[in-house]
């Protein structure tokens, strides 16, 4: 007689031939415990929404400044001119706002250089806003690099911003339990 925790011995004649067993005959493996961690965010709903709004504003400003920078580069390297405001031209006439060859205006403000500098600093602000949103959403590192690339390629910041905004709102809606509560 066998005890309830012991099974009777298996008759070898009832077992299938091992050469006839295929992958389809095997049952699915059981799920591994603990491999699917719950989704967690690093901030509250309000913090993430605020970071998303800041990112959206920075993405639009950076995109517009990048387009201005592209036009400035076309005029500078394609036509040899820069945008000046005020000053005096070489022939002595007053300058209002015009495209002039480099160093042909004295006492004027070079708007082309202002666009270069402004875009550089606004891109840094864009990176800070992207990092804040990225860290609150706890995305992987490659996503941060893709978001950062949006401020370097013309028109890409608008596309990336729209996609990031849509995915962030969707993740917040899909995982309301993941928001940190204070």
mmCIF file of N, CA, C and O in Angstrom, residues 86-126:
data_model
loop_
_atom_site.group_PDB
_atom_site.id
_atom_site.type_symbol
_atom_site.label_atom_id
_atom_site.label_comp_id
_atom_site.label_asym_id
_atom_site.label_seq_id
_atom_site.Cartn_x
_atom_site.Cartn_y
_atom_site.Cartn_z
ATOM 1 N N UNK A 86 19.717 97.734 -36.976
ATOM 2 C CA UNK A 86 20.343 99.005 -36.623
ATOM 3 C C UNK A 86 21.755 99.125 -37.171
ATOM 4 O O UNK A 86 22.234 98.295 -37.931
ATOM 5 N N UNK A 87 22.419 100.206 -36.792
ATOM 6 C CA UNK A 87 23.794 100.426 -37.204
ATOM 7 C C UNK A 87 23.884 101.241 -38.476
ATOM 8 O O UNK A 87 22.906 101.773 -38.995
ATOM 9 N N UNK A 88 25.114 101.325 -38.973
ATOM 10 C CA UNK A 88 25.399 102.103 -40.169
ATOM 11 C C UNK A 88 26.056 101.207 -41.204
ATOM 12 O O UNK A 88 26.977 100.449 -40.889
ATOM 13 N N UNK A 89 25.614 101.315 -42.447
ATOM 14 C CA UNK A 89 26.183 100.525 -43.531
ATOM 15 C C UNK A 89 27.513 101.133 -43.975
ATOM 16 O O UNK A 89 27.869 102.254 -43.586
ATOM 17 N N UNK A 90 28.235 100.428 -44.816
ATOM 18 C CA UNK A 90 29.540 100.875 -45.308
ATOM 19 C C UNK A 90 29.419 102.193 -46.072
ATOM 20 O O UNK A 90 30.294 103.058 -45.976
ATOM 21 N N UNK A 91 28.332 102.371 -46.810
ATOM 22 C CA UNK A 91 28.165 103.609 -47.587
ATOM 23 C C UNK A 91 27.686 104.782 -46.723
ATOM 24 O O UNK A 91 27.453 105.876 -47.224
ATOM 25 N N UNK A 92 27.509 104.593 -45.409
ATOM 26 C CA UNK A 92 27.132 105.662 -44.505
ATOM 27 C C UNK A 92 25.647 105.792 -44.242
ATOM 28 O O UNK A 92 25.232 106.607 -43.428
ATOM 29 N N UNK A 93 24.814 105.008 -44.915
ATOM 30 C CA UNK A 93 23.371 105.107 -44.691
ATOM 31 C C UNK A 93 22.976 104.299 -43.454
ATOM 32 O O UNK A 93 23.658 103.360 -43.053
ATOM 33 N N UNK A 94 21.855 104.687 -42.867
ATOM 34 C CA UNK A 94 21.364 104.013 -41.661
ATOM 35 C C UNK A 94 20.736 102.668 -42.046
ATOM 36 O O UNK A 94 20.125 102.528 -43.109
ATOM 37 N N UNK A 95 20.909 101.700 -41.171
ATOM 38 C CA UNK A 95 20.360 100.365 -41.392
ATOM 39 C C UNK A 95 19.224 100.132 -40.411
ATOM 40 O O UNK A 95 19.379 100.347 -39.217
ATOM 41 N N UNK A 96 18.091 99.668 -40.890
ATOM 42 C CA UNK A 96 16.976 99.314 -40.016
ATOM 43 C C UNK A 96 17.084 97.841 -39.640
ATOM 44 O O UNK A 96 17.608 97.468 -38.598
ATOM 45 N N UNK A 97 16.591 97.002 -40.512
ATOM 46 C CA UNK A 97 16.659 95.550 -40.352
ATOM 47 C C UNK A 97 16.895 94.990 -41.744
ATOM 48 O O UNK A 97 16.044 95.117 -42.626
ATOM 49 N N UNK A 98 18.067 94.411 -41.969
ATOM 50 C CA UNK A 98 18.367 93.929 -43.313
ATOM 51 C C UNK A 98 19.421 92.827 -43.278
ATOM 52 O O UNK A 98 20.129 92.642 -42.289
ATOM 53 N N UNK A 99 19.477 92.099 -44.393
ATOM 54 C CA UNK A 99 20.513 91.095 -44.600
ATOM 55 C C UNK A 99 21.702 91.781 -45.264
ATOM 56 O O UNK A 99 21.568 92.368 -46.339
ATOM 57 N N UNK A 100 22.840 91.732 -44.617
ATOM 58 C CA UNK A 100 24.038 92.393 -45.120
ATOM 59 C C UNK A 100 25.210 91.423 -45.040
ATOM 60 O O UNK A 100 25.226 90.515 -44.214
ATOM 61 N N UNK A 101 26.238 91.629 -45.881
ATOM 62 C CA UNK A 101 27.439 90.805 -45.759
ATOM 63 C C UNK A 101 28.071 91.001 -44.378
ATOM 64 O O UNK A 101 27.925 92.051 -43.746
ATOM 65 N N UNK A 102 28.776 89.962 -43.930
ATOM 66 C CA UNK A 102 29.402 90.009 -42.604
ATOM 67 C C UNK A 102 30.376 91.180 -42.508
ATOM 68 O O UNK A 102 31.091 91.493 -43.446
ATOM 69 N N UNK A 103 30.397 91.854 -41.383
ATOM 70 C CA UNK A 103 31.268 92.995 -41.083
ATOM 71 C C UNK A 103 31.021 94.202 -41.993
ATOM 72 O O UNK A 103 31.896 95.046 -42.159
ATOM 73 N N UNK A 104 29.844 94.304 -42.601
ATOM 74 C CA UNK A 104 29.551 95.476 -43.420
ATOM 75 C C UNK A 104 28.687 96.483 -42.673
ATOM 76 O O UNK A 104 28.351 97.527 -43.208
ATOM 77 N N UNK A 105 28.338 96.183 -41.440
ATOM 78 C CA UNK A 105 27.512 97.073 -40.635
ATOM 79 C C UNK A 105 28.293 97.410 -39.366
ATOM 80 O O UNK A 105 28.809 96.517 -38.692
ATOM 81 N N UNK A 106 28.397 98.682 -39.048
ATOM 82 C CA UNK A 106 29.067 99.091 -37.816
ATOM 83 C C UNK A 106 28.019 99.586 -36.826
ATOM 84 O O UNK A 106 27.097 100.315 -37.193
ATOM 85 N N UNK A 107 28.183 99.161 -35.580
ATOM 86 C CA UNK A 107 27.290 99.607 -34.522
ATOM 87 C C UNK A 107 25.932 98.935 -34.518
ATOM 88 O O UNK A 107 25.078 99.291 -33.719
ATOM 89 N N UNK A 108 25.702 97.967 -35.362
ATOM 90 C CA UNK A 108 24.410 97.279 -35.397
ATOM 91 C C UNK A 108 24.427 96.012 -34.548
ATOM 92 O O UNK A 108 25.464 95.572 -34.052
ATOM 93 N N UNK A 109 23.255 95.450 -34.384
ATOM 94 C CA UNK A 109 23.114 94.212 -33.607
ATOM 95 C C UNK A 109 22.974 93.047 -34.585
ATOM 96 O O UNK A 109 22.066 93.031 -35.419
ATOM 97 N N UNK A 110 23.866 92.072 -34.477
ATOM 98 C CA UNK A 110 23.859 90.913 -35.366
ATOM 99 C C UNK A 110 22.833 89.900 -34.841
ATOM 100 O O UNK A 110 23.090 89.169 -33.894
ATOM 101 N N UNK A 111 21.664 89.848 -35.465
ATOM 102 C CA UNK A 111 20.604 88.943 -35.050
ATOM 103 C C UNK A 111 20.936 87.483 -35.362
ATOM 104 O O UNK A 111 20.427 86.582 -34.720
ATOM 105 N N UNK A 112 21.798 87.252 -36.347
ATOM 106 C CA UNK A 112 22.189 85.887 -36.693
ATOM 107 C C UNK A 112 22.930 85.225 -35.535
ATOM 108 O O UNK A 112 22.681 84.067 -35.204
ATOM 109 N N UNK A 113 23.831 85.960 -34.922
ATOM 110 C CA UNK A 113 24.572 85.416 -33.775
ATOM 111 C C UNK A 113 23.636 85.259 -32.582
ATOM 112 O O UNK A 113 23.749 84.303 -31.816
ATOM 113 N N UNK A 114 22.678 86.182 -32.437
ATOM 114 C CA UNK A 114 21.708 86.070 -31.346
ATOM 115 C C UNK A 114 20.882 84.793 -31.490
ATOM 116 O O UNK A 114 20.596 84.119 -30.489
ATOM 117 N N UNK A 115 20.510 84.426 -32.720
ATOM 118 C CA UNK A 115 19.757 83.192 -32.948
ATOM 119 C C UNK A 115 20.620 81.990 -32.572
ATOM 120 O O UNK A 115 20.140 81.037 -31.944
ATOM 121 N N UNK A 116 21.888 82.006 -32.941
ATOM 122 C CA UNK A 116 22.797 80.907 -32.584
ATOM 123 C C UNK A 116 22.875 80.713 -31.074
ATOM 124 O O UNK A 116 22.739 79.596 -30.561
ATOM 125 N N UNK A 117 23.109 81.794 -30.367
ATOM 126 C CA UNK A 117 23.261 81.723 -28.912
ATOM 127 C C UNK A 117 21.947 81.324 -28.244
ATOM 128 O O UNK A 117 21.920 80.460 -27.357
ATOM 129 N N UNK A 118 20.852 81.932 -28.691
ATOM 130 C CA UNK A 118 19.550 81.621 -28.086
ATOM 131 C C UNK A 118 19.185 80.159 -28.301
ATOM 132 O O UNK A 118 18.709 79.491 -27.377
ATOM 133 N N UNK A 119 19.420 79.643 -29.503
ATOM 134 C CA UNK A 119 19.104 78.238 -29.742
ATOM 135 C C UNK A 119 19.940 77.324 -28.852
ATOM 136 O O UNK A 119 19.420 76.346 -28.304
ATOM 137 N N UNK A 120 21.198 77.641 -28.674
ATOM 138 C CA UNK A 120 22.062 76.816 -27.824
ATOM 139 C C UNK A 120 21.560 76.745 -26.390
ATOM 140 O O UNK A 120 21.451 75.660 -25.813
ATOM 141 N N UNK A 121 21.214 77.886 -25.823
ATOM 142 C CA UNK A 121 20.745 77.893 -24.440
ATOM 143 C C UNK A 121 19.346 77.305 -24.308
ATOM 144 O O UNK A 121 19.038 76.615 -23.329
ATOM 145 N N UNK A 122 18.493 77.554 -25.274
ATOM 146 C CA UNK A 122 17.150 76.977 -25.223
ATOM 147 C C UNK A 122 17.189 75.464 -25.407
ATOM 148 O O UNK A 122 16.353 74.747 -24.858
ATOM 149 N N UNK A 123 18.162 74.969 -26.155
ATOM 150 C CA UNK A 123 18.319 73.524 -26.281
ATOM 151 C C UNK A 123 18.728 72.911 -24.938
ATOM 152 O O UNK A 123 18.277 71.817 -24.589
ATOM 153 N N UNK A 124 19.548 73.615 -24.183
ATOM 154 C CA UNK A 124 19.921 73.128 -22.846
ATOM 155 C C UNK A 124 18.682 73.061 -21.953
ATOM 156 O O UNK A 124 18.477 72.084 -21.223
ATOM 157 N N UNK A 125 17.830 74.076 -22.009
ATOM 158 C CA UNK A 125 16.587 74.063 -21.229
ATOM 159 C C UNK A 125 15.695 72.912 -21.698
ATOM 160 O O UNK A 125 15.061 72.233 -20.881
ATOM 161 N N UNK A 126 15.651 72.676 -23.007
ATOM 162 C CA UNK A 126 14.889 71.552 -23.566
ATOM 163 C C UNK A 126 15.412 70.229 -23.011
ATOM 164 O O UNK A 126 14.632 69.346 -22.651
#
